[in-house]
Tab-separated table of C-alpha atoms and ligand atoms in Angstrom:
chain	number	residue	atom	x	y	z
K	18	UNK	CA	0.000	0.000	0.000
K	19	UNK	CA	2.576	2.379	1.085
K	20	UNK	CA	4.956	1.698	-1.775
K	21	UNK	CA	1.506	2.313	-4.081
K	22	UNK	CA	1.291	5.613	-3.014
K	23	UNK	CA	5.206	6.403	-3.283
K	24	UNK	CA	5.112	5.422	-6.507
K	25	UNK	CA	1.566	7.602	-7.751
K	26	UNK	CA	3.808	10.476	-5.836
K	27	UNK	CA	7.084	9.708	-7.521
K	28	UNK	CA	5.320	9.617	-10.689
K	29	UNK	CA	3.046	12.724	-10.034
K	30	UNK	CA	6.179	14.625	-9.793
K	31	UNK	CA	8.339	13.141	-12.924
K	32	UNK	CA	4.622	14.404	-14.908
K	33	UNK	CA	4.607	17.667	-13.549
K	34	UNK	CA	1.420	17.526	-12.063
K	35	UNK	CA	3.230	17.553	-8.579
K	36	UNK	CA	4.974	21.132	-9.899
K	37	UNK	CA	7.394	23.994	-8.208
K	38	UNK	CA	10.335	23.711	-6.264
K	39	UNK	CA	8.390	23.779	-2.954
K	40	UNK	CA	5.759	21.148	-3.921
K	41	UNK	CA	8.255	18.705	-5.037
K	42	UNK	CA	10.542	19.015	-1.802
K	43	UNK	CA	7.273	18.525	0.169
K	44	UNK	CA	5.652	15.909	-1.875
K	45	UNK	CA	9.314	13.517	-2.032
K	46	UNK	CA	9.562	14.056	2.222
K	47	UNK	CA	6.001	12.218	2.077
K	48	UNK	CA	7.208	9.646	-0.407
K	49	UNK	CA	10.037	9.173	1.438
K	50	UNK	CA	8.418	8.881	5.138
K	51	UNK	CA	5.908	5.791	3.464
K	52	UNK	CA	9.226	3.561	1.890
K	53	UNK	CA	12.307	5.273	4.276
K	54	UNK	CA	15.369	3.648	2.803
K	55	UNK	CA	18.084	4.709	0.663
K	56	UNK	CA	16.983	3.301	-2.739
K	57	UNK	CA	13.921	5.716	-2.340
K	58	UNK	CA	15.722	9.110	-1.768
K	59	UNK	CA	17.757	8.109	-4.706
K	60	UNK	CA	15.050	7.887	-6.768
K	61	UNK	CA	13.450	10.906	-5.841
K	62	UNK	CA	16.084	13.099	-6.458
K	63	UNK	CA	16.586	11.985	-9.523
K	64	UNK	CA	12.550	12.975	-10.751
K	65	UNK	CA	13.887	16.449	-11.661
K	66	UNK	CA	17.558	17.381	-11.709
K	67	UNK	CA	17.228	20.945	-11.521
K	68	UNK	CA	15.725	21.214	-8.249
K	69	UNK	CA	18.577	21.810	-5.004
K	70	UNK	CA	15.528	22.188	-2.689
K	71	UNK	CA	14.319	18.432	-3.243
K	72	UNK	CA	18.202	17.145	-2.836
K	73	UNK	CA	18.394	19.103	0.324
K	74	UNK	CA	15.502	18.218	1.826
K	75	UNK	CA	16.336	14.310	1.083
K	76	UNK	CA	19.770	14.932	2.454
K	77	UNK	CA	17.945	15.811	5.696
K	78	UNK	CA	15.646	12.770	5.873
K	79	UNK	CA	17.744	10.569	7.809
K	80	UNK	CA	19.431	13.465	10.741
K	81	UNK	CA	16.094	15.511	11.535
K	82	UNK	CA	12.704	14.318	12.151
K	83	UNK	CA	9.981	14.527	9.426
K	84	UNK	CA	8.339	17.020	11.590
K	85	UNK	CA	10.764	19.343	11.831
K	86	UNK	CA	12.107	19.632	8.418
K	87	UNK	CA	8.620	19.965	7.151
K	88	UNK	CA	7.762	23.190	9.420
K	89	UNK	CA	10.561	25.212	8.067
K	90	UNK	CA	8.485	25.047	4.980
K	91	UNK	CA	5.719	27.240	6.473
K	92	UNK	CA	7.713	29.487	8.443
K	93	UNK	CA	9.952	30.288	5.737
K	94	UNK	CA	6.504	31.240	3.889
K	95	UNK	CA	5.540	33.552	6.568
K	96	UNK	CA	8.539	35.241	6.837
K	97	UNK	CA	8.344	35.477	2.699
K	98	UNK	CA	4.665	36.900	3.229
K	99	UNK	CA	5.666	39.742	5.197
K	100	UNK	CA	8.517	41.064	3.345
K	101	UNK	CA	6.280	40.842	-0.216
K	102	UNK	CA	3.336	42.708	2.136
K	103	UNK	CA	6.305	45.730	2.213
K	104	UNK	CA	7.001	45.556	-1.534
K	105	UNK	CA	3.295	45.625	-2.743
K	106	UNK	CA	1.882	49.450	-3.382
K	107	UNK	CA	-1.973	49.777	-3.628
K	108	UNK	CA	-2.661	50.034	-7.465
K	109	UNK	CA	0.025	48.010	-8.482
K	110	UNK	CA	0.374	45.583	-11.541
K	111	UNK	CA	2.946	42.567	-10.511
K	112	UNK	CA	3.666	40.400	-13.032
K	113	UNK	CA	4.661	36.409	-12.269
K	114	UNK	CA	5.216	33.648	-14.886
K	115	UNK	CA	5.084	30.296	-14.329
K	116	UNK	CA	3.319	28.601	-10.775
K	117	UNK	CA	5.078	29.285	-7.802
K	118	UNK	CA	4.139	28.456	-4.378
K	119	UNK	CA	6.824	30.550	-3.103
K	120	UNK	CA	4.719	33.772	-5.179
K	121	UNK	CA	0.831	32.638	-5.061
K	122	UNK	CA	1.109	32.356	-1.571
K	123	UNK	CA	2.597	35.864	-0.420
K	124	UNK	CA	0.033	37.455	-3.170
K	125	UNK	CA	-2.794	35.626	-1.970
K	126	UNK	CA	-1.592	36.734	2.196
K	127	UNK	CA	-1.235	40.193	0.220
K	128	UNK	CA	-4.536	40.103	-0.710
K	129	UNK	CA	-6.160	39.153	2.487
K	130	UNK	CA	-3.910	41.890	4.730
K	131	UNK	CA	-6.276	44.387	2.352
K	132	UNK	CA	-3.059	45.149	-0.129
K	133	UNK	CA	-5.172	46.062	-3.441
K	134	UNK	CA	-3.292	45.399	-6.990
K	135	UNK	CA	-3.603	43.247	-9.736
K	136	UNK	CA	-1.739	40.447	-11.825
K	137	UNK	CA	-0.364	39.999	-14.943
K	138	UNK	CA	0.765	36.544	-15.630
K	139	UNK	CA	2.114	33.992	-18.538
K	140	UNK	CA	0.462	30.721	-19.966
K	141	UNK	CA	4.064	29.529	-19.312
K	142	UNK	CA	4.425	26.922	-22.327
K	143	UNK	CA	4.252	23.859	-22.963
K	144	UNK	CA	2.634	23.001	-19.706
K	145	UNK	CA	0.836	25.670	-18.866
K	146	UNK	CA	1.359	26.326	-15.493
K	147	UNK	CA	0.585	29.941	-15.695
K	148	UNK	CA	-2.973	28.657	-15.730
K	149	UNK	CA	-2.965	27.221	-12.131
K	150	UNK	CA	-1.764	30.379	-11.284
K	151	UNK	CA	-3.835	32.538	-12.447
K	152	UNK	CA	-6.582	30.257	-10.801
K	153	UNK	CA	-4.943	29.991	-7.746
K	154	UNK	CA	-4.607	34.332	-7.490
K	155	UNK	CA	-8.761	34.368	-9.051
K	156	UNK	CA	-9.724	31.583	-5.931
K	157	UNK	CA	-8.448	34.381	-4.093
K	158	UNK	CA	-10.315	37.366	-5.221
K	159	UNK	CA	-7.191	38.434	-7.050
K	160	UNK	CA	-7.692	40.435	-10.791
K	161	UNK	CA	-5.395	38.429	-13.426
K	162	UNK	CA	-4.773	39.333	-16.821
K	163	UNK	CA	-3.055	36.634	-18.536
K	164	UNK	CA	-0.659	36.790	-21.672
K	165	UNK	CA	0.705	34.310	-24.315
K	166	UNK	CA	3.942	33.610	-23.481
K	167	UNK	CA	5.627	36.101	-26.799
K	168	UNK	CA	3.464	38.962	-25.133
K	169	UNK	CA	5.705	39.343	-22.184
K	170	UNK	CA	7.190	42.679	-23.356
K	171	UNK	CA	3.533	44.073	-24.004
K	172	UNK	CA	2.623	43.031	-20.421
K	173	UNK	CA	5.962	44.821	-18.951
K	174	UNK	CA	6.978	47.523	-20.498
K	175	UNK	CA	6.531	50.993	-19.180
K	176	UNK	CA	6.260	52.595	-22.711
K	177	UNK	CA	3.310	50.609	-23.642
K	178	UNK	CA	1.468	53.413	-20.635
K	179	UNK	CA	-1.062	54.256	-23.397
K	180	UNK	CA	-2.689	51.266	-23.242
K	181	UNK	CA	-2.645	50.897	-19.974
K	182	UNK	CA	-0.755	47.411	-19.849
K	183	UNK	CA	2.280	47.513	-18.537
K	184	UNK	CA	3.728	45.930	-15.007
K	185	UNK	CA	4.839	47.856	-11.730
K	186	UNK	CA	6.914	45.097	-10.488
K	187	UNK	CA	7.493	41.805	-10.998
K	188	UNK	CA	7.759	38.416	-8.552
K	189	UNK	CA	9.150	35.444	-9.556
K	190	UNK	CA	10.181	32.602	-8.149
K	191	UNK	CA	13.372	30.314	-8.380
K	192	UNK	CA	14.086	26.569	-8.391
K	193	UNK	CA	17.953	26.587	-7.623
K	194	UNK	CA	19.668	29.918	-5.668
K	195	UNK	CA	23.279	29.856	-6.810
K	196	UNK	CA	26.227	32.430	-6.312
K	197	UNK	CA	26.210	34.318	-9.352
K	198	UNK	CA	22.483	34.090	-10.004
K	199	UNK	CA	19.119	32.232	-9.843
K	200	UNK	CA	17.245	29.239	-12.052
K	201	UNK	CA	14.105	29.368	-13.023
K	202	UNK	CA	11.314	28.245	-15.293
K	203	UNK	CA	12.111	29.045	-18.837
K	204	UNK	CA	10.890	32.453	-20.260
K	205	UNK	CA	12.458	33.986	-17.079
K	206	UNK	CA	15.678	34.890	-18.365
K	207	UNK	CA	14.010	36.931	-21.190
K	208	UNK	CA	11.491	38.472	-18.813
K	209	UNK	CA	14.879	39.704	-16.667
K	210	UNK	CA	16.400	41.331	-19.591
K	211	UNK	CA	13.300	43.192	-20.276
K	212	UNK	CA	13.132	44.434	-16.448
K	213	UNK	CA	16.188	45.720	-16.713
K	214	UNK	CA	16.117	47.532	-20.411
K	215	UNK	CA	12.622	49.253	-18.709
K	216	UNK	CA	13.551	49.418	-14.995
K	217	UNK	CA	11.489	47.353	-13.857
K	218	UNK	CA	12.013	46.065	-10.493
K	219	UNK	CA	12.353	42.102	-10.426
K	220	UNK	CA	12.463	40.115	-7.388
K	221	UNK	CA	13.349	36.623	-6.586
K	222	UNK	CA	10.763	35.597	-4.274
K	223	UNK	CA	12.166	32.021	-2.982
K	224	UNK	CA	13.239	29.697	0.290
K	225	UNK	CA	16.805	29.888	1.107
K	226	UNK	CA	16.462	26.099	0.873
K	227	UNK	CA	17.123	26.519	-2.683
K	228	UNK	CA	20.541	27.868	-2.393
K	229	UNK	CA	23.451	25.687	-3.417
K	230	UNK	CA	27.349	25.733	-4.593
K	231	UNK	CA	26.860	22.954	-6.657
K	232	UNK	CA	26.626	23.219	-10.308
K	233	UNK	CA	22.847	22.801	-11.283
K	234	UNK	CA	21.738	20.957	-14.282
K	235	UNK	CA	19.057	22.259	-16.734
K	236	UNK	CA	16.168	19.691	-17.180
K	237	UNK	CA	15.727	18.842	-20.837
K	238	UNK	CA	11.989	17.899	-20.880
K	239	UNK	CA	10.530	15.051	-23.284
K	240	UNK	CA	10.038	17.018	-27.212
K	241	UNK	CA	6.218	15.950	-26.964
K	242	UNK	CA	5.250	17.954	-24.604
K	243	UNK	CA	5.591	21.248	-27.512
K	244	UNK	CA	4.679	18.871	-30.313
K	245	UNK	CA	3.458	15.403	-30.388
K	246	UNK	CA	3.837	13.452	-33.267
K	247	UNK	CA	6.044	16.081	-34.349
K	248	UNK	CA	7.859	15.326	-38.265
K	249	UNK	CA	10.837	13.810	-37.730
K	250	UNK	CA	13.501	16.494	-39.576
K	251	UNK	CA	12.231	18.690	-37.164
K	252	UNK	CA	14.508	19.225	-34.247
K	253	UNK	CA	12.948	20.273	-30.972
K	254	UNK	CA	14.423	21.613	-27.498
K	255	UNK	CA	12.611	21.554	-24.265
K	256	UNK	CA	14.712	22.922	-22.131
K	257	UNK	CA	12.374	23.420	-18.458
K	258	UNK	CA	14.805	25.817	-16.697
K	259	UNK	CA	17.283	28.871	-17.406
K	260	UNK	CA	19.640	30.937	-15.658
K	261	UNK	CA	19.264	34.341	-14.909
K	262	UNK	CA	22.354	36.622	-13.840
K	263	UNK	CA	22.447	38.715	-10.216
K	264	UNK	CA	23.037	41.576	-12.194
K	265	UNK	CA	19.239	42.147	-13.373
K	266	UNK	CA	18.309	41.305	-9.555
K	267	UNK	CA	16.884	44.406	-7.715
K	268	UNK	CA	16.191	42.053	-4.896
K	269	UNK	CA	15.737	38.839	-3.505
K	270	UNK	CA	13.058	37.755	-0.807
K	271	UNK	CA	13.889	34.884	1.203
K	272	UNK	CA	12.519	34.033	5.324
K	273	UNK	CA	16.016	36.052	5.646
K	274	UNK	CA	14.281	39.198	4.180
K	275	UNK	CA	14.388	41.737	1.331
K	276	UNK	CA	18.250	41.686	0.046
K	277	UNK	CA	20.010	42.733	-2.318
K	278	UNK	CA	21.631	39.105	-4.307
K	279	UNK	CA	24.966	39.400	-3.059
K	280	UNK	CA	23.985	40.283	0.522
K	281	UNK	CA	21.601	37.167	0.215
K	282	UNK	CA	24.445	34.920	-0.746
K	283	UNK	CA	27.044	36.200	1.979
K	284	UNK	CA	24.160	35.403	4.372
K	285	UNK	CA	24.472	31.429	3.113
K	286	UNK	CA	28.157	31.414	2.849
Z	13	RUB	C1	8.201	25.709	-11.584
Z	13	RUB	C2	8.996	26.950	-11.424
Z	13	RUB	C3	8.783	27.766	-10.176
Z	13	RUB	C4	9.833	27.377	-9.121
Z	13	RUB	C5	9.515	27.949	-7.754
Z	13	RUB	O1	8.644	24.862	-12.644
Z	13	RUB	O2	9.868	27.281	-12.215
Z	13	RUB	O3	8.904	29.135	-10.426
Z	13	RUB	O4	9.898	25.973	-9.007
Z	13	RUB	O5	8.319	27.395	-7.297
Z	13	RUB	P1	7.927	23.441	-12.894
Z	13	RUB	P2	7.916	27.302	-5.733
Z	13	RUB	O6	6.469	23.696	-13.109
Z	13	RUB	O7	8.625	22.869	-14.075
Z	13	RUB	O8	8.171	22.608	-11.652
Z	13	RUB	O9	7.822	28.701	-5.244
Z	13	RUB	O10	6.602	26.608	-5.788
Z	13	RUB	O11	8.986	26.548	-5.004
């Protein structure tokens, strides 16, 4: 029974629909505490490479007690919540892409402190995930507006005032926290260059959990999930991740606080 439900977990996670850096570090410490042995946390972190989070929190398993290492979860989050309460002006437009936890959650705490803005958000192809955002923020009696993913320039820039559409700030999250910058889904390294050509303040909005030395692979994802049945001189890349440098940074949001990125990573060294 218990090995049943590792395995719907284990493969809930390799599918995606177990998504985000925090879900996935969450969802493999319950796999782990229904088969606790060795064989397990190697196959767990090896459902998606990209994510330090998952390897840290399986490195953990056998020193702390389940308990424990699954309450820093929340109390990083609260901690997070207050410091994005600070950041949000009334009347503003953030902008997110992708799902994360990390995000939804302080904008939804936002929201219920009486903070009053809206959201502009990605589909986030091929999967979508801007979707159960954008649900998530709506649940919540958050406005979303959401945007194909080539429209991210439209939905950012300043100059496009006239019409109205353009973002105050923007939130997103990270899978892997490294020295010299941050990981994330892919779409976010564009969406950082564009910050910075319209100065645009981007945050990093992530558990320090996610900060590592280590070098951090990028997931290649399986070519049918952007076209199925696709012909066959076609090449395809599906890369899930990409890096974005400290330099287009204006801050980073972690249970430490709002810092800048190289204060952050001092703080972990
Ligand atoms: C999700 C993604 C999220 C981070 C942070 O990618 O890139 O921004 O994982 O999420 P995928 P969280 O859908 O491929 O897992 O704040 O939930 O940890």
């Amino acid at each position: 029974m218990n090995r049943k439900r590792f395995d719907k977990i284990a493969g809930d996670i390799k599918k995606i629909k177990i998504q985000g850096a925090r879900n996935i570090a969450k969802s493999a410490l319950l796999a782990y505490s229904l088969v606790p042995t060795k064989s397990s946390i190697k196959k767990l972190k090896s459902l998606r490479p990209t994510e330090p989070m998952l390897e840290k929190v399986l490195n953990l398993v056998e020193k702390k007690p389940y308990k424990e290492i699954l309450e820093h979860f929340n109390s990083a989050q609260n901690k997070i919540n207050l410091s994005v309460l600070k950041l949000i002006k009334n009347g503003d437009v953030i902008f997110t892409h992708c799902h994360s936890t990390n995000v939804s959650n302080a904008l939804i705490y936002a929201k219920k402190k009486g903070k009053k803005f809206q959201v502009y958000n990605t589909e986030t192809r091929p999967l979508f995930q801007g979707r159960k955002t954008a649900n998530e923020l709506r649940k919540a009696g958050i406005k979303v507006t959401m945007f194909v993913d080539s429209a991210v320039a439209l939905a950012i820039e300043k100059e496009n005032r006239k019409d109205k559409i353009y973002a105050d700030k923007i939130f997103l999250g990270a899978d892997a926290l490294l020295p010299n910058g941050i990981i994330n889904k892919i779409g976010s390294g564009l969406i950082a260059e564009l910050a910075h050509a319209h100065k645009i303040p981007f945050y990093i909005v992530a558990d320090s959990w996610k900060f590592t030395k280590k070098k951090v692979p990028i997931e290649q994802r399986s070519l049918n999930e952007v076209w199925n049945n696709a012909p066959r001189n076609v090449k395809i890349k599906n890369p899930a991740f990409e890096f974005v440098p400290k330099k287009y940074i204006s801050g980073i949001v972690t249970e430490f606080g709002i810092m800048k990125y190289d204060k952050f990573v001092g703080r972990m060294e």
